[in-house]
Amino acid sequence: MKVDVVLGLQWGDEGKGKIVDVLAGRYPAVARFQGGPNAGHSLQFEGKHFVARSIPSGIFREGSINIIGNGVVLDPIEFKEECGNVAAMGIDPKSKIIISKKANLILPTHRLLDAANEAAAGKGKIGSTLKGIGPTYTDKISRHGLRVGDILAPDFKDRFEKLKQRHIRQLKDLGFECDPDKEEEAWMEAIGFLKTFNLTDCEYFVNNLIESKELLAEGAQGSLLDIDYGSYPFVTSSSTTIGGVCTGLGVAPSRIGRVFGIFKAYCTRVGSGPFPTELFDETGEKIRQIGHEFGAVTGRPRRTGWLDLVALKYAVMLNGVTDLIMMKSDCLDSFEEIKVCTGYKVDGKVTEQVPFETNAEIEPEYMTFKGWNKDLTGCRNERELPSEFTDYIKYMENFTGVPIRIISLGPDRDATIER
Ligand code: IMO
Ligand code: MG
């Protein structure tokens, strides 16, 4: 069987949680393969609301297996809290979650280092979620990290202490005032909780599973935040693009099936970094308000702007997207005009390529569509969609060369049209 993949194609917050929850009804297993609690995947169903951060968004589907892969960075404290929220909704997390022993652990001092790095960067800060993501992946790559499987070792406390001392030296170096012991007790308690879960050699588990079952891999963040292909250094520290699925779960490229690429009908970004189509006017504010564009993890107001097709086509290329999924076009229902960026003017020349230089002065070239001016939130069938709307999506399909298979018209599971 194949591993199908859901990937965000923008700067995160595309609505991956909703779509994974919708699709998870068809997949017996869902796996996270990268990122950590920097993700905030909102699920809404049967009048309930939940934000998944480390736990895969399949958790509320009956009988589902939810895998936390080796490419993920796991914060035991956050995980315990999230499991508590799941349990409060009547689901037993222990019976549904499998965790890779090779996933790296986020320590309290990783979080402090994240804050220290940001403070030291001043105006040049990334605007990170302060969840310790960057420092944890740094330790992983520099071969200093602690992994989930290590918690079972008799000398785990010594290994923890060694890494903590290393962090204390780094924090001192950065001149960051803090109490490195503050969260330690809660963290150790959460490690005890983590031990009660099914901790496995996940690459074996996953490969055995896909012998007979289909798996859905759930991306976090988005392609434009990828460590290699995003607007470096204003990125996250993991591979958010397709290759991350193979390294983050231990599956071969030949096992990858459909690649669902999710995008919003406009763009948002939290944190710093280039955003060519960003709007600083009333239109940007209107999008923010109608789209409730405030961070699910940090509550920060998101920067907003028109859809950027140059960036979208780039993400489609990088990931080999087979099916596009468009989110939140209903948020544009009341706009007279709707714009999409079809080219970048850089140094007086128009290009369809994303430039290397993140500081490049980019002037977006726009195509303007007449708004459909109709409330689409109740639509459940393609035939009910106005012609202005179908013209708009046809244009995007032609531009990217990929069909839009799912149109989401509201946060609820049911507000979805499949084509
Ligand atoms: P989901 O999965 C949106 C952004 C941060 C910051 C940069 C680096 O909900 O789409 P990090 O904490 O990862 O070191 O921050 O990446 N960022 C996200 N933005 N959605 C996310 O996740 C994000 N995860 C990280 O705002 O600019
Ligand atoms: Mg988010």
Short mmCIF file of C-alpha atoms and ligand atoms in Angstrom, two decimals:
data_model
loop_
_atom_site.label_atom_id
_atom_site.label_comp_id
_atom_site.label_asym_id
_atom_site.label_seq_id
_atom_site.Cartn_x
_atom_site.Cartn_y
_atom_site.Cartn_z
CA MET A 1 0.00 0.00 0.00
CA LYS A 2 0.99 3.62 -0.40
CA VAL A 3 1.72 6.47 1.93
CA ASP A 4 -0.40 9.46 0.91
CA VAL A 5 0.74 12.83 2.13
CA VAL A 6 -0.86 16.10 3.19
CA LEU A 7 1.49 19.08 2.95
CA GLY A 8 1.03 22.78 3.59
CA LEU A 9 2.17 24.72 0.54
CA GLN A 10 2.45 28.18 2.10
CA TRP A 11 3.82 29.49 5.42
CA GLY A 12 1.78 27.13 7.59
CA ASP A 13 -1.75 27.50 8.94
CA GLU A 14 -3.29 26.37 5.67
CA GLY A 15 -5.88 24.19 7.41
CA LYS A 16 -4.00 20.88 7.45
CA GLY A 17 -5.75 19.76 10.65
CA LYS A 18 -9.20 20.02 9.16
CA ILE A 19 -8.25 18.17 5.99
CA VAL A 20 -6.37 15.39 7.78
CA ASP A 21 -9.39 14.97 10.04
CA VAL A 22 -11.67 14.79 6.96
CA LEU A 23 -9.40 12.34 5.10
CA ALA A 24 -8.54 10.30 8.22
CA GLY A 25 -11.93 8.61 7.97
CA ARG A 26 -10.45 6.78 4.96
CA TYR A 27 -7.02 5.98 6.35
CA PRO A 28 -6.52 3.55 9.22
CA ALA A 29 -3.34 5.34 10.25
CA VAL A 30 -2.06 8.92 10.34
CA ALA A 31 1.57 9.92 11.01
CA ARG A 32 3.37 13.13 11.83
CA PHE A 33 6.87 13.07 10.33
CA GLN A 34 8.44 16.43 11.26
CA GLY A 35 8.01 19.54 13.38
CA GLY A 36 6.73 19.56 16.93
CA PRO A 37 4.41 21.63 19.10
CA ASN A 38 5.10 24.67 16.92
CA ALA A 39 2.22 23.25 14.88
CA GLY A 40 -1.36 24.14 15.72
CA HIS A 41 -3.81 22.03 13.73
CA SER A 42 -7.41 23.01 14.39
CA LEU A 43 -10.10 20.36 14.19
CA GLN A 44 -13.79 21.09 14.40
CA PHE A 45 -16.51 18.45 14.41
CA GLU A 46 -19.85 17.73 16.09
CA GLY A 47 -19.70 21.07 17.89
CA LYS A 48 -16.27 20.28 19.35
CA HIS A 49 -12.99 22.08 18.79
CA PHE A 50 -9.47 20.79 19.32
CA VAL A 51 -5.98 22.06 18.45
CA ALA A 52 -3.54 19.23 17.69
CA ARG A 53 0.10 20.16 18.26
CA SER A 54 2.18 16.98 18.51
CA ILE A 55 -0.58 14.40 18.18
CA PRO A 56 -1.65 13.51 14.62
CA SER A 57 -5.00 14.91 13.53
CA GLY A 58 -6.48 11.41 13.04
CA ILE A 59 -6.85 11.00 16.81
CA PHE A 60 -10.63 11.48 16.86
CA ARG A 61 -11.37 8.94 14.14
CA GLU A 62 -12.60 5.61 15.40
CA GLY A 63 -9.99 2.86 15.39
CA SER A 64 -7.28 5.13 13.99
CA ILE A 65 -3.59 4.54 14.65
CA ASN A 66 -1.69 7.79 15.22
CA ILE A 67 2.04 7.72 14.77
CA ILE A 68 4.60 10.23 15.98
CA GLY A 69 7.55 9.58 13.68
CA ASN A 70 11.29 9.88 14.20
CA GLY A 71 11.47 13.22 12.38
CA VAL A 72 9.28 14.87 15.02
CA VAL A 73 10.64 16.73 18.05
CA LEU A 74 8.58 15.94 21.12
CA ASP A 75 8.11 18.03 24.25
CA PRO A 76 6.97 15.67 27.02
CA ILE A 77 5.25 18.46 28.97
CA GLU A 78 3.26 19.67 25.97
CA PHE A 79 2.51 16.10 24.96
CA LYS A 80 1.16 15.19 28.40
CA GLU A 81 -1.03 18.27 28.41
CA GLU A 82 -2.33 17.52 24.94
CA CYS A 83 -3.10 13.93 25.92
CA GLY A 84 -5.05 15.30 28.87
CA ASN A 85 -7.15 17.37 26.48
CA VAL A 86 -7.74 14.33 24.26
CA ALA A 87 -8.77 12.24 27.27
CA ALA A 88 -11.17 14.98 28.35
CA MET A 89 -12.92 14.47 25.03
CA GLY A 90 -13.48 10.82 25.80
CA ILE A 91 -10.62 9.32 23.80
CA ASP A 92 -7.91 7.17 25.39
CA PRO A 93 -4.65 8.47 23.88
CA LYS A 94 -2.59 5.47 25.03
CA SER A 95 -4.56 3.03 22.94
CA LYS A 96 -4.23 5.14 19.79
CA ILE A 97 -0.74 6.66 19.75
CA ILE A 98 2.54 5.02 18.71
CA ILE A 99 5.77 6.96 19.26
CA SER A 100 9.11 6.48 17.54
CA LYS A 101 12.03 5.84 19.86
CA LYS A 102 14.10 7.90 17.46
CA ALA A 103 12.10 11.12 17.83
CA ASN A 104 14.21 13.80 19.55
CA LEU A 105 13.16 15.26 22.89
CA ILE A 106 12.63 18.96 23.57
CA LEU A 107 14.15 19.85 26.95
CA PRO A 108 13.10 22.85 29.05
CA THR A 109 16.51 24.34 28.29
CA HIS A 110 15.84 24.04 24.54
CA ARG A 111 12.91 26.37 25.05
CA LEU A 112 15.12 28.77 27.01
CA LEU A 113 17.72 28.65 24.24
CA ASP A 114 15.03 29.45 21.68
CA ALA A 115 14.10 32.55 23.69
CA ALA A 116 17.78 33.44 24.22
CA ASN A 117 18.56 33.18 20.50
CA GLU A 118 15.58 35.33 19.62
CA ALA A 119 16.48 37.94 22.24
CA ALA A 120 20.07 38.03 20.97
CA ALA A 121 18.90 38.47 17.36
CA GLY A 122 17.01 41.66 18.23
CA LYS A 123 15.36 43.05 15.11
CA GLY A 124 16.62 40.12 13.06
CA LYS A 125 14.64 37.60 15.11
CA ILE A 126 12.82 34.77 13.36
CA GLY A 127 9.63 35.25 15.32
CA SER A 128 9.76 31.61 16.39
CA THR A 129 6.97 29.99 18.38
CA LEU A 130 9.44 29.72 21.32
CA LYS A 131 8.71 26.00 21.62
CA GLY A 132 12.40 25.09 21.43
CA ILE A 133 12.20 23.74 17.89
CA GLY A 134 15.37 25.30 16.46
CA PRO A 135 17.68 24.37 19.38
CA THR A 136 16.31 20.79 19.48
CA TYR A 137 16.96 20.20 15.77
CA THR A 138 20.35 21.88 16.21
CA ASP A 139 21.26 19.31 18.86
CA LYS A 140 19.92 16.51 16.69
CA ILE A 141 22.10 17.50 13.74
CA SER A 142 25.16 18.22 15.89
CA ARG A 143 24.66 14.77 17.49
CA HIS A 144 24.02 15.94 21.03
CA GLY A 145 20.28 15.28 21.20
CA LEU A 146 18.30 13.01 23.48
CA ARG A 147 15.81 10.66 21.89
CA VAL A 148 12.58 9.17 23.16
CA GLY A 149 14.20 5.71 23.38
CA ASP A 150 16.85 7.12 25.72
CA ILE A 151 14.28 7.54 28.48
CA LEU A 152 14.33 3.75 28.91
CA ALA A 153 18.09 3.68 29.54
CA PRO A 154 19.29 3.29 33.17
CA ASP A 155 21.61 6.29 32.85
CA PHE A 156 18.99 8.58 31.29
CA LYS A 157 19.24 11.15 34.10
CA ASP A 158 23.01 11.43 33.54
CA ARG A 159 22.54 11.96 29.82
CA PHE A 160 19.91 14.58 30.55
CA GLU A 161 22.21 16.35 32.99
CA LYS A 162 25.07 16.38 30.49
CA LEU A 163 22.94 18.03 27.83
CA LYS A 164 21.44 20.44 30.35
CA GLN A 165 24.91 21.55 31.46
CA ARG A 166 25.85 22.14 27.83
CA HIS A 167 22.75 24.30 27.46
CA ILE A 168 23.54 26.24 30.62
CA ARG A 169 26.93 27.14 29.15
CA GLN A 170 25.26 28.26 25.93
CA LEU A 171 22.68 30.34 27.80
CA LYS A 172 25.44 31.99 29.79
CA ASP A 173 27.28 32.73 26.57
CA LEU A 174 24.18 34.45 25.24
CA GLY A 175 23.88 36.46 28.47
CA PHE A 176 20.35 35.20 28.98
CA GLU A 177 18.99 35.50 32.50
CA CYS A 178 16.82 32.52 33.39
CA ASP A 179 16.27 29.66 35.79
CA PRO A 180 17.29 26.47 33.97
CA ASP A 181 15.75 24.25 36.68
CA LYS A 182 12.32 25.81 36.59
CA GLU A 183 10.47 23.23 34.47
CA GLU A 184 12.64 20.25 35.30
CA GLU A 185 10.35 18.57 37.80
CA ALA A 186 7.33 18.83 35.50
CA TRP A 187 9.44 17.57 32.61
CA MET A 188 10.66 14.49 34.50
CA GLU A 189 7.11 13.79 35.56
CA ALA A 190 6.04 14.01 31.93
CA ILE A 191 8.84 11.61 31.00
CA GLY A 192 7.24 9.12 33.41
CA PHE A 193 3.96 9.63 31.57
CA LEU A 194 5.66 9.17 28.19
CA LYS A 195 7.07 5.82 29.37
CA THR A 196 3.55 4.42 29.63
CA PHE A 197 3.07 4.80 25.85
CA ASN A 198 3.88 2.40 23.06
CA LEU A 199 7.46 3.45 22.20
CA THR A 200 8.63 1.53 19.16
CA ASP A 201 11.15 1.14 16.38
CA CYS A 202 8.75 3.06 14.28
CA GLU A 203 10.37 2.45 10.90
CA TYR A 204 9.58 -1.26 11.31
CA PHE A 205 6.09 -0.52 12.57
CA VAL A 206 5.37 1.80 9.63
CA ASN A 207 6.77 -0.53 6.98
CA ASN A 208 4.86 -3.51 8.41
CA LEU A 209 1.72 -1.43 8.54
CA ILE A 210 1.89 -0.33 4.90
CA GLU A 211 2.16 -3.94 3.79
CA SER A 212 -1.60 -4.13 4.31
CA LYS A 213 -2.87 -0.67 5.22
CA GLU A 214 -2.82 2.83 3.80
CA LEU A 215 -1.12 5.53 5.78
CA LEU A 216 -1.67 9.28 5.65
CA ALA A 217 1.38 11.41 6.47
CA GLU A 218 0.44 14.77 8.01
CA GLY A 219 2.84 17.63 7.37
CA ALA A 220 3.27 20.49 9.79
CA GLN A 221 4.24 24.07 8.88
CA GLY A 222 4.48 24.69 5.13
CA SER A 223 6.83 24.46 2.16
CA LEU A 224 7.82 28.12 2.40
CA LEU A 225 9.09 27.46 5.94
CA ASP A 226 11.22 24.49 4.82
CA ILE A 227 14.79 24.52 6.15
CA ASP A 228 16.19 24.13 2.60
CA TYR A 229 13.63 25.74 0.32
CA GLY A 230 11.94 28.32 2.52
CA SER A 231 12.95 31.94 2.90
CA TYR A 232 16.07 31.09 4.93
CA PRO A 233 16.81 32.07 7.69
CA PHE A 234 13.15 32.91 8.29
CA VAL A 235 12.12 29.27 8.31
CA THR A 236 11.50 26.46 10.74
CA SER A 237 14.23 23.89 11.39
CA SER A 238 12.76 20.82 9.71
CA SER A 239 12.11 19.47 6.21
CA THR A 240 8.51 20.41 5.62
CA THR A 241 8.65 19.29 1.99
CA ILE A 242 8.12 15.79 0.58
CA GLY A 243 11.58 14.39 1.38
CA GLY A 244 10.82 14.87 5.07
CA VAL A 245 8.19 12.11 4.82
CA CYS A 246 10.83 9.53 3.83
CA THR A 247 13.44 10.53 6.40
CA GLY A 248 10.87 11.33 9.09
CA LEU A 249 9.11 7.96 8.94
CA GLY A 250 11.62 5.62 7.36
CA VAL A 251 9.66 4.94 4.18
CA ALA A 252 11.12 4.69 0.70
CA PRO A 253 10.24 7.27 -2.00
CA SER A 254 8.64 4.50 -4.08
CA ARG A 255 6.03 4.07 -1.34
CA ILE A 256 4.73 7.64 -1.67
CA GLY A 257 1.32 7.79 -3.35
CA ARG A 258 -0.82 10.89 -3.66
CA VAL A 259 0.54 14.20 -2.51
CA PHE A 260 -2.23 16.51 -1.33
CA GLY A 261 -1.07 20.11 -1.29
CA ILE A 262 -3.08 22.51 0.83
CA PHE A 263 -3.28 26.24 0.30
CA LYS A 264 -5.50 29.06 1.45
CA ALA A 265 -7.21 31.30 -1.12
CA TYR A 266 -5.06 34.08 0.32
CA CYS A 267 -1.73 34.06 2.17
CA THR A 268 -0.80 34.46 5.81
CA ARG A 269 2.46 34.40 7.64
CA VAL A 270 3.35 34.58 11.34
CA GLY A 271 6.79 35.65 12.40
CA SER A 272 9.37 37.52 10.35
CA GLY A 273 10.55 37.11 6.77
CA PRO A 274 9.63 38.07 3.23
CA PHE A 275 6.00 38.11 2.15
CA PRO A 276 5.72 39.65 -1.33
CA THR A 277 1.91 39.97 -1.47
CA GLU A 278 1.48 41.24 2.09
CA LEU A 279 -1.29 43.81 2.54
CA PHE A 280 -0.93 46.60 5.08
CA ASP A 281 -4.30 48.19 4.34
CA GLU A 282 -7.99 47.66 5.13
CA THR A 283 -8.17 44.71 2.76
CA GLY A 284 -5.46 42.93 4.76
CA GLU A 285 -7.31 43.70 7.99
CA LYS A 286 -10.60 42.48 6.48
CA ILE A 287 -8.98 39.16 5.54
CA ARG A 288 -7.54 38.86 9.07
CA GLN A 289 -10.89 39.47 10.72
CA ILE A 290 -13.04 37.32 8.43
CA GLY A 291 -10.47 34.51 8.36
CA HIS A 292 -9.83 34.69 12.13
CA GLU A 293 -6.15 34.89 11.30
CA PHE A 294 -4.68 34.77 14.78
CA GLY A 295 -2.19 32.07 15.80
CA ALA A 296 -3.62 28.83 17.21
CA VAL A 297 -0.39 28.30 19.22
CA THR A 298 0.73 31.81 20.11
CA GLY A 299 -2.39 33.95 19.52
CA ARG A 300 -0.32 36.36 17.43
CA PRO A 301 -2.16 38.25 14.65
CA ARG A 302 -1.09 36.75 11.34
CA ARG A 303 0.20 38.90 8.51
CA THR A 304 -2.19 38.67 5.55
CA GLY A 305 -2.02 39.16 1.79
CA TRP A 306 -3.27 38.01 -1.60
CA LEU A 307 -2.65 34.53 -2.91
CA ASP A 308 0.84 34.16 -4.35
CA LEU A 309 0.74 31.78 -7.32
CA VAL A 310 4.49 32.10 -7.98
CA ALA A 311 5.19 30.71 -4.52
CA LEU A 312 2.39 28.14 -4.85
CA LYS A 313 3.76 26.82 -8.14
CA TYR A 314 7.20 26.57 -6.53
CA ALA A 315 5.76 24.45 -3.71
CA VAL A 316 3.85 22.29 -6.22
CA MET A 317 7.13 21.67 -8.07
CA LEU A 318 9.16 20.86 -4.94
CA ASN A 319 6.64 18.36 -3.63
CA GLY A 320 5.27 16.77 -6.79
CA VAL A 321 1.77 17.70 -5.67
CA THR A 322 -0.86 15.48 -7.34
CA ASP A 323 -3.98 17.06 -5.84
CA LEU A 324 -4.59 20.59 -4.64
CA ILE A 325 -6.88 21.42 -1.75
CA MET A 326 -8.12 24.98 -1.47
CA MET A 327 -9.08 26.33 1.94
CA LYS A 328 -11.01 29.35 3.12
CA SER A 329 -12.16 30.75 -0.23
CA ASP A 330 -15.44 31.40 1.63
CA CYS A 331 -13.55 34.12 3.51
CA LEU A 332 -13.39 36.06 0.22
CA ASP A 333 -17.19 35.89 -0.31
CA SER A 334 -17.72 39.59 0.36
CA PHE A 335 -14.87 41.00 -1.76
CA GLU A 336 -15.65 43.04 -4.91
CA GLU A 337 -12.31 42.12 -6.40
CA ILE A 338 -9.95 39.26 -5.70
CA LYS A 339 -6.30 39.32 -6.70
CA VAL A 340 -3.72 36.64 -7.28
CA CYS A 341 -0.02 37.24 -7.83
CA THR A 342 1.17 35.77 -11.12
CA GLY A 343 4.72 37.13 -11.33
CA TYR A 344 7.43 38.94 -9.39
CA LYS A 345 9.08 42.08 -10.67
CA VAL A 346 12.66 42.01 -9.40
CA ASP A 347 15.15 44.67 -10.58
CA GLY A 348 12.71 45.75 -13.30
CA LYS A 349 12.33 42.22 -14.74
CA VAL A 350 9.28 39.99 -14.34
CA THR A 351 10.00 36.45 -13.24
CA GLU A 352 7.99 33.40 -12.24
CA GLN A 353 10.83 32.17 -10.01
CA VAL A 354 11.27 32.64 -6.30
CA PRO A 355 14.55 34.60 -5.91
CA PHE A 356 17.46 33.38 -3.76
CA GLU A 357 17.79 36.66 -1.93
CA THR A 358 15.22 37.06 0.84
CA ASN A 359 15.90 40.79 0.95
CA ALA A 360 15.09 41.22 -2.74
CA GLU A 361 12.65 44.02 -3.50
CA ILE A 362 9.77 42.13 -5.05
CA GLU A 363 6.91 43.93 -6.73
CA PRO A 364 4.06 41.48 -7.27
CA GLU A 365 2.22 41.43 -10.60
CA TYR A 366 -1.47 40.75 -10.09
CA MET A 367 -4.34 39.24 -12.00
CA THR A 368 -7.66 40.62 -10.79
CA PHE A 369 -10.86 38.58 -10.64
CA LYS A 370 -14.39 39.83 -10.14
CA GLY A 371 -15.62 38.68 -6.72
CA TRP A 372 -18.57 36.26 -6.60
CA ASN A 373 -20.27 38.21 -3.83
CA LYS A 374 -22.23 35.28 -2.55
CA ASP A 375 -22.16 33.37 0.70
CA LEU A 376 -20.62 30.02 -0.21
CA THR A 377 -20.44 28.53 3.27
CA GLY A 378 -23.60 26.47 2.77
CA CYS A 379 -22.54 25.02 -0.61
CA ARG A 380 -22.06 21.25 -0.55
CA ASN A 381 -22.11 20.58 -4.27
CA GLU A 382 -19.93 21.87 -7.07
CA ARG A 383 -22.99 22.73 -9.18
CA GLU A 384 -23.98 25.38 -6.62
CA LEU A 385 -20.76 27.34 -7.13
CA PRO A 386 -21.08 30.65 -9.07
CA SER A 387 -19.32 31.05 -12.43
CA GLU A 388 -17.02 33.80 -11.07
CA PHE A 389 -15.78 31.25 -8.56
CA THR A 390 -15.27 28.44 -11.05
CA ASP A 391 -13.40 30.80 -13.43
CA TYR A 392 -11.12 31.70 -10.53
CA ILE A 393 -10.27 28.13 -9.65
CA LYS A 394 -9.84 27.11 -13.30
CA TYR A 395 -7.23 29.84 -13.62
CA MET A 396 -5.31 28.45 -10.63
CA GLU A 397 -5.47 24.92 -11.98
CA ASN A 398 -4.05 26.08 -15.32
CA PHE A 399 -1.33 28.12 -13.64
CA THR A 400 -0.13 25.30 -11.40
CA GLY A 401 -0.97 22.40 -13.72
CA VAL A 402 -2.65 20.50 -10.86
CA PRO A 403 -6.38 19.88 -10.26
CA ILE A 404 -8.09 21.32 -7.21
CA ARG A 405 -9.77 18.22 -5.78
CA ILE A 406 -11.15 19.54 -2.53
CA ILE A 407 -12.62 22.94 -1.75
CA SER A 408 -13.17 23.74 1.90
CA LEU A 409 -15.84 26.32 2.66
CA GLY A 410 -15.75 26.50 6.45
CA PRO A 411 -13.99 25.02 9.47
CA ASP A 412 -16.39 22.13 10.05
CA ARG A 413 -15.73 18.61 8.76
CA ASP A 414 -18.90 18.82 6.64
CA ALA A 415 -18.12 22.14 4.93
CA THR A 416 -16.17 20.40 2.19
CA ILE A 417 -16.74 19.85 -1.55
CA GLU A 418 -14.89 17.04 -3.31
CA ARG A 419 -14.53 17.16 -7.07
P1 IMO B 1 1.29 24.76 11.41
O1 IMO B 1 1.64 23.29 11.40
C1 IMO B 1 2.60 28.85 10.98
C2 IMO B 1 6.75 29.79 12.00
C3 IMO B 1 7.00 30.69 13.17
C4 IMO B 1 8.29 31.35 12.76
C5 IMO B 1 9.04 30.24 12.07
C6 IMO B 1 10.03 29.50 12.93
O2 IMO B 1 0.21 25.13 12.35
O3 IMO B 1 1.04 25.24 10.03
P2 IMO B 1 9.78 27.76 14.93
O4 IMO B 1 9.04 27.85 16.23
O5 IMO B 1 9.31 26.64 14.06
O6 IMO B 1 11.26 27.76 15.08
O7 IMO B 1 9.43 29.13 14.16
O8 IMO B 1 8.04 29.33 11.62
N1 IMO B 1 5.91 28.61 12.26
C7 IMO B 1 4.64 28.46 11.87
N2 IMO B 1 3.81 29.32 11.25
N3 IMO B 1 2.15 27.63 11.26
C8 IMO B 1 2.97 26.74 11.85
O9 IMO B 1 2.62 25.45 12.01
C9 IMO B 1 4.26 27.16 12.24
N4 IMO B 1 5.29 26.58 12.86
C10 IMO B 1 6.31 27.46 12.86
O10 IMO B 1 5.97 31.61 13.34
O11 IMO B 1 8.05 32.36 11.81
MG MG B 2 -0.09 27.13 13.04
#
